[in-house]
Short mmCIF file of C-alpha atoms and ligand atoms in Angstrom, two decimals:
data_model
loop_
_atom_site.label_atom_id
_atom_site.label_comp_id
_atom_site.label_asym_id
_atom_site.label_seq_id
_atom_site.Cartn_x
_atom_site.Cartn_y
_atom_site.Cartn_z
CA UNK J 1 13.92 -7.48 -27.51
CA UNK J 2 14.97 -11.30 -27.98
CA UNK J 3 12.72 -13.60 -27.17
CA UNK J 4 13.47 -17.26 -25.77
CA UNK J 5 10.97 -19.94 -24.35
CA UNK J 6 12.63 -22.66 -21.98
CA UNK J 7 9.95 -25.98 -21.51
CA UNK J 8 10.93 -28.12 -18.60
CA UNK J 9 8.56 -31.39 -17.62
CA UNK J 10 7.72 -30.24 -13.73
CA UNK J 11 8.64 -27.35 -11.18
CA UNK J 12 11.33 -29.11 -10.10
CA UNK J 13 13.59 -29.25 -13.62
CA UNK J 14 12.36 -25.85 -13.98
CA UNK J 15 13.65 -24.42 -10.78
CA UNK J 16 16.88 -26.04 -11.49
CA UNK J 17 17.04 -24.70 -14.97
CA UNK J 18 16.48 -21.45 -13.93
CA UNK J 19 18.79 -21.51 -11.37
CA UNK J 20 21.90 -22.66 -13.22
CA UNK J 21 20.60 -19.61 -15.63
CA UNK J 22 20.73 -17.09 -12.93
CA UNK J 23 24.02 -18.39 -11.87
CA UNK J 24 25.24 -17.80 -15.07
CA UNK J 25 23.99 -14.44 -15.91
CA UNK J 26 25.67 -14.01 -12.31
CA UNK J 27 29.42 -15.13 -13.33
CA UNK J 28 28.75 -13.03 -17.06
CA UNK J 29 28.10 -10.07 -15.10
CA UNK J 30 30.55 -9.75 -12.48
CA UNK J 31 33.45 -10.48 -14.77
CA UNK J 32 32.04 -8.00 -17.48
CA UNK J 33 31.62 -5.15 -14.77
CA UNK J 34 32.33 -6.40 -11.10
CA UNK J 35 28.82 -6.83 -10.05
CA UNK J 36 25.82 -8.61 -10.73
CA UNK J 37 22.04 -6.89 -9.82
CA UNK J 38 19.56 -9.05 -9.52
CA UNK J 39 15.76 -8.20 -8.86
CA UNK J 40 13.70 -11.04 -7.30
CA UNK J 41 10.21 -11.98 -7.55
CA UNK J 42 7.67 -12.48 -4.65
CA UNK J 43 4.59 -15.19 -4.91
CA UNK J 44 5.46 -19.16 -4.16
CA UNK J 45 6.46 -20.05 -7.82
CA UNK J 46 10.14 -18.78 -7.25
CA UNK J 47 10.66 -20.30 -3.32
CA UNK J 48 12.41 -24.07 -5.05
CA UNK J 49 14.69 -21.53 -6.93
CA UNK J 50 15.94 -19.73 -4.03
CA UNK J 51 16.61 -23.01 -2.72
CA UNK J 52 18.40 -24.16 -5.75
CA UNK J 53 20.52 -20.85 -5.70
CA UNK J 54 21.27 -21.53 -1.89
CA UNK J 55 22.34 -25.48 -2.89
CA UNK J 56 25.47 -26.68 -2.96
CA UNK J 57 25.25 -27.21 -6.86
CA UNK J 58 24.70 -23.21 -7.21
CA UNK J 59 25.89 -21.72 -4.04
CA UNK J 60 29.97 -21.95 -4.28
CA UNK J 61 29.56 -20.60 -7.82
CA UNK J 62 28.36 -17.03 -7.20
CA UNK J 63 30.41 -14.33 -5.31
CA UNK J 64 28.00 -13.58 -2.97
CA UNK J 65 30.05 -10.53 -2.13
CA UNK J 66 29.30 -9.21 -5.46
CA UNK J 67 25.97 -9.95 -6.10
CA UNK J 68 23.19 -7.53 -4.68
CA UNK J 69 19.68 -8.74 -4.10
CA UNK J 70 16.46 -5.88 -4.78
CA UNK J 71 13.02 -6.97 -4.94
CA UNK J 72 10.48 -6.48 -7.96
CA UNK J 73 7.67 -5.75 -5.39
CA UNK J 74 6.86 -5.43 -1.79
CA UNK J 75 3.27 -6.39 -0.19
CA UNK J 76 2.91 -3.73 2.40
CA UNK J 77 3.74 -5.95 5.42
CA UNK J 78 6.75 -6.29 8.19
CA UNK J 79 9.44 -8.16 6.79
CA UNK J 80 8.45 -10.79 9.21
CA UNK J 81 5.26 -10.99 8.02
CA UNK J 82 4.43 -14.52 6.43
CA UNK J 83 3.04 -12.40 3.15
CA UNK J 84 6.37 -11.04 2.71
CA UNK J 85 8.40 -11.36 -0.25
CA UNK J 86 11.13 -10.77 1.18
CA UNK J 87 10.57 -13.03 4.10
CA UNK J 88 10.13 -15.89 1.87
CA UNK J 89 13.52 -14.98 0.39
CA UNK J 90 15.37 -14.73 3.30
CA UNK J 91 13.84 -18.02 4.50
CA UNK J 92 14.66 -20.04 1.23
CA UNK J 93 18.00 -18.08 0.24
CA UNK J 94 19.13 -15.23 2.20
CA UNK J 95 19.41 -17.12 5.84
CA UNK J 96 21.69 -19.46 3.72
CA UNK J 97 24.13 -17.92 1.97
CA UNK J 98 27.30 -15.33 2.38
CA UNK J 99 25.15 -12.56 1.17
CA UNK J 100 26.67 -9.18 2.97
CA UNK J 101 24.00 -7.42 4.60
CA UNK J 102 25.19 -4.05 2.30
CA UNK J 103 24.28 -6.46 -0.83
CA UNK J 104 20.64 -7.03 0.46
CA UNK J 105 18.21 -3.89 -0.84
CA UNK J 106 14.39 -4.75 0.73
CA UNK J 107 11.40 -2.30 0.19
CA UNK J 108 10.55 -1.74 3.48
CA UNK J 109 6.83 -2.89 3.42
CA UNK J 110 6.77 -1.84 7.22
CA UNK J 111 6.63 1.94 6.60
CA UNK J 112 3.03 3.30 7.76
CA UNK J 113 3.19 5.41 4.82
CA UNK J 114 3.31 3.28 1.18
CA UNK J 115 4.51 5.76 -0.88
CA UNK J 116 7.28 6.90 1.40
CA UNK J 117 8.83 3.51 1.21
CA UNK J 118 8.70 3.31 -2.61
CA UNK J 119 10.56 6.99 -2.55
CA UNK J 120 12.90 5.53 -0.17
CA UNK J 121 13.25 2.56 -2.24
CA UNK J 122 13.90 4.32 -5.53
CA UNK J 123 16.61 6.38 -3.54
CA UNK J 124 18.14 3.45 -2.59
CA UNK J 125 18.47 2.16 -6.17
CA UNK J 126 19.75 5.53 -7.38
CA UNK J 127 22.42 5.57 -4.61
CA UNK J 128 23.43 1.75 -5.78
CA UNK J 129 23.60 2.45 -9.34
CA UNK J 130 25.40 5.82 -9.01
CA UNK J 131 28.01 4.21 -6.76
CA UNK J 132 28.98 1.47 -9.56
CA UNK J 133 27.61 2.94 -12.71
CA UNK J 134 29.18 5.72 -14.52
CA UNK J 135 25.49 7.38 -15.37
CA UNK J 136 22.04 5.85 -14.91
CA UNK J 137 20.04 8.69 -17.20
CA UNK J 138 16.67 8.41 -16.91
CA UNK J 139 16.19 4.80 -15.60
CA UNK J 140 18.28 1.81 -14.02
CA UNK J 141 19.79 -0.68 -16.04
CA UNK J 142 19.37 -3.80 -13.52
CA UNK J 143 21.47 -7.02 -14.59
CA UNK J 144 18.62 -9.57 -14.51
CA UNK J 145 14.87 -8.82 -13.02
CA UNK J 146 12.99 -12.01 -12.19
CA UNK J 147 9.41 -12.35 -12.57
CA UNK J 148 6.59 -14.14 -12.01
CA UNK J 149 2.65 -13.90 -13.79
CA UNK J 150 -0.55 -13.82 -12.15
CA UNK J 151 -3.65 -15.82 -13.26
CA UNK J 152 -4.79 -11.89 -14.37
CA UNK J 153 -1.61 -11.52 -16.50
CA UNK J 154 -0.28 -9.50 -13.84
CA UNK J 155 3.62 -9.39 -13.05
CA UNK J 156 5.56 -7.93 -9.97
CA UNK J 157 2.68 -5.81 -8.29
CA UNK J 158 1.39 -4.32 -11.92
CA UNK J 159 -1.90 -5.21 -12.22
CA UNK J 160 -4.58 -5.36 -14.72
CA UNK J 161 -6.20 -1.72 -15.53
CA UNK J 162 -4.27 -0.02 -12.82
CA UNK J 163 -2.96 3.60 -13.32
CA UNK J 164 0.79 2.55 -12.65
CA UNK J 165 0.83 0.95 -15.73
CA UNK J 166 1.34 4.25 -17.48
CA UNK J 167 3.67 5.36 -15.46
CA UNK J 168 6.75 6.90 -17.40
CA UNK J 169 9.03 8.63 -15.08
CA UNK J 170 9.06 6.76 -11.61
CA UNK J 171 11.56 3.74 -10.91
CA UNK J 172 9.11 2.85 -7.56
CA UNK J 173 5.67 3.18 -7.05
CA UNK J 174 2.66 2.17 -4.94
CA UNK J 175 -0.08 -0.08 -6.18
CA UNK J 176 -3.34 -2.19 -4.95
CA UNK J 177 -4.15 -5.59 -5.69
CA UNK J 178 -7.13 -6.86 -6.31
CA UNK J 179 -9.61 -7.07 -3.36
CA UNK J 180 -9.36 -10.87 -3.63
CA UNK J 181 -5.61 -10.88 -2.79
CA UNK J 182 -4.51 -11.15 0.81
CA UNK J 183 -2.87 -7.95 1.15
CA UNK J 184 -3.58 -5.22 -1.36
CA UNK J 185 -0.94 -2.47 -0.58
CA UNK J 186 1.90 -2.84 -2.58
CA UNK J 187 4.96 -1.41 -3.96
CA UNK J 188 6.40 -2.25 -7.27
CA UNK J 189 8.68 -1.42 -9.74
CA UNK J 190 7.47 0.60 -12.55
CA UNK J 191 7.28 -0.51 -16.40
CA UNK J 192 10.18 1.46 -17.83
CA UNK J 193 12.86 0.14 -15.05
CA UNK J 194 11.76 -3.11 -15.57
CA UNK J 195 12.22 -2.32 -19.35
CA UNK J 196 15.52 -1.27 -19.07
CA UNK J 197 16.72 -4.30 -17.63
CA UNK J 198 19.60 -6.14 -19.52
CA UNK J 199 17.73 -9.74 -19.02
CA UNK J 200 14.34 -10.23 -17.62
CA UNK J 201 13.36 -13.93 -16.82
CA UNK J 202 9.64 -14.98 -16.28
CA UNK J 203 9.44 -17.89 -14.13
CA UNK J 204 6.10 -19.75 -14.06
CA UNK J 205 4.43 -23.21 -13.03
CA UNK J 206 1.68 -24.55 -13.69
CA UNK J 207 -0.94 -25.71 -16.39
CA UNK J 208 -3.50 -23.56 -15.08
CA UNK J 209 -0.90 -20.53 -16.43
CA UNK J 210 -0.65 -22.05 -20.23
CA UNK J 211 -3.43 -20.33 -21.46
CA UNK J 212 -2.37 -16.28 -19.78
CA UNK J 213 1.20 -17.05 -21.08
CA UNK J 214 0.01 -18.30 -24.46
CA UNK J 215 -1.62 -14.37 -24.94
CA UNK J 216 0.76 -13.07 -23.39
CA UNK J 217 3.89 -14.42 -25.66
CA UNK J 218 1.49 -14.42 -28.65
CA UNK J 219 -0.58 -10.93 -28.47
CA UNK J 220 1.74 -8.54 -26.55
CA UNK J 221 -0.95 -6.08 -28.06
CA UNK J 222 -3.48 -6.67 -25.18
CA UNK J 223 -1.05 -4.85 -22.69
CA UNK J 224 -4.02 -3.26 -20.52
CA UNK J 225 -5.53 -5.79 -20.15
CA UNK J 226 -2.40 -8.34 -19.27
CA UNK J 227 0.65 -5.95 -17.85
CA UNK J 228 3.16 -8.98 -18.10
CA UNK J 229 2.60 -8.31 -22.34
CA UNK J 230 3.58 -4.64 -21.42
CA UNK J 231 6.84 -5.85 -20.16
CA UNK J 232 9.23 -5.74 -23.84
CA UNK J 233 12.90 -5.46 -22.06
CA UNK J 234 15.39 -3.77 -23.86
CA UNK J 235 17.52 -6.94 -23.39
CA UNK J 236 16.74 -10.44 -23.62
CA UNK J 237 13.37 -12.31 -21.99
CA UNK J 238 13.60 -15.82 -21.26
CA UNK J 239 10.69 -17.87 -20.14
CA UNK J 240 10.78 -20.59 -18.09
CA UNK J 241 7.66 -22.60 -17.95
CA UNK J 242 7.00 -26.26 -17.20
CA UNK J 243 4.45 -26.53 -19.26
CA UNK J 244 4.12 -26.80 -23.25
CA UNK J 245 3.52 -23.14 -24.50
CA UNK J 246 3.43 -24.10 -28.24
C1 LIG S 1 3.84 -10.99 -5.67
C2 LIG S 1 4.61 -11.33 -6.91
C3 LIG S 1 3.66 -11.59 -8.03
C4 LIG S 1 3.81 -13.05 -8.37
C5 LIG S 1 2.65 -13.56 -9.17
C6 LIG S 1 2.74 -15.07 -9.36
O1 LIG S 1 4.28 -10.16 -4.88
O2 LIG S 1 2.81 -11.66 -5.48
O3 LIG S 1 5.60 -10.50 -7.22
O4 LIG S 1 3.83 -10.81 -9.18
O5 LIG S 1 5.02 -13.23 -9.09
O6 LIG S 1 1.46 -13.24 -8.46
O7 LIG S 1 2.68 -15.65 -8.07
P1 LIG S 1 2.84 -17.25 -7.89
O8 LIG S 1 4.22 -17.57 -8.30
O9 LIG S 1 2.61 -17.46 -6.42
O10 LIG S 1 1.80 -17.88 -8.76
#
């Protein structure tokens, strides 16, 4: 695990930033093996980057066509719903570039039954990564996951003390959020996928986060009670923050 910290002066450099990164990882991967996965985060920190990614500056330089979209986590909504992630993705990205519908890979938050949308969802990824991978053994290798940390240290929906943070054998799973959150049903992406992941990027704004990503980047020990500490990706983790960390 390689470890890089990226300090940009306000939300707005750091969107950028981290969109010219993406975009990057984007052109490495499809000429290296003809595709580029990319998980997204949910939460508001990430909407400016979907909006950088769907700018002129970004958009002509990824082949849409190419790239396919998943989701880190799913509140357990419609995809209408204004908690959705992936209705603040298609608002700030999707509705805006050539994405092919086939490339697009949502957790359908709408099913009545939670955990039948995370086994649908992990299907789905198996089908995807059997039809361009020559073997997935025992988890997904993703191209780049994108995350985001709550003020609890959690990341996608993996949250402090839960039991899904033990998980070793499921890609999906379900999960509740705190009672404090608006919608507490969720379905994330387990530990070891995200772990597998050739480049994870945390993406996150805001003084009131120094002190969470401080422990997190400098005690990974304390992964109960902080999952975002449990995430140590196999490739590299770059954090953009627009804040000082050190
Ligand atoms: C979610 C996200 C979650 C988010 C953090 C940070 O579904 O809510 O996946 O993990 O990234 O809660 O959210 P903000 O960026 O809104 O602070």
């Amino acid at each position: 695990m390689n470890v890089t910290i990226k300090q940009f002066k306000d939300s707005e450099e750091l969107s950028r930033n981290a969109a010219e990164y993406i975009v990057d990882q984007a052109e490495k991967c499809i000429l290296d093996h003809g595709f580029f996965s990319l998980v997204l985060s949910g939460g508001s920190t990430p909407r400016r980057l979907y909006e950088q990614l769907a700018g002129d500056q970004c958009r002509r330089r990824i082949s849409w066509d190419k790239t396919h979209i998943f989701w880190g986590d799913e509140r357990c909504v419609p995809p209408d719903h204004f908690d959705s992630n992936y209705n603040m993705t298609a608002q700030a990205l999707l509705s805006k570039v050539p994405l092919p519908e086939r490339n697009i890979h949502r957790i359908k938050g709408e099913i009545a039954i939670p955990n039948e949308a995370a086994i649908q969802y992990e299907a789905e990824i198996g089908d995807f990564f059997r039809n361009h991978t020559a073997a997935i053994g025992d988890f997904p290798a993703f191209d780049l996951v994108l995350l985001g940390v709550g003020n609890d240290g959690h990341t996608a929906s993996l949250f402090p003390g839960s039991d899904i943070l033990t998980e070793k054998k499921r890609w999906v799973a379900t999960s509740q959020a705190p009672p404090e959150m608006a919608v507490r049903d969720r379905i994330t992406l387990t530990i070891p996928v995200i772990n597998h992941a050739s480049g994870v990027i945390f993406l996150v704004s805001g003084e009131s986060k120094r002190d969470v990503v401080q422990i997190i980047i400098e005690d990974p020990g304390r992964n109960e009670l902080y999952p975002s500490a449990m995430i140590r990706a196999d490739g590299e983790i770059v954090w953009f923050v627009d804040f000082d960390v050190y």
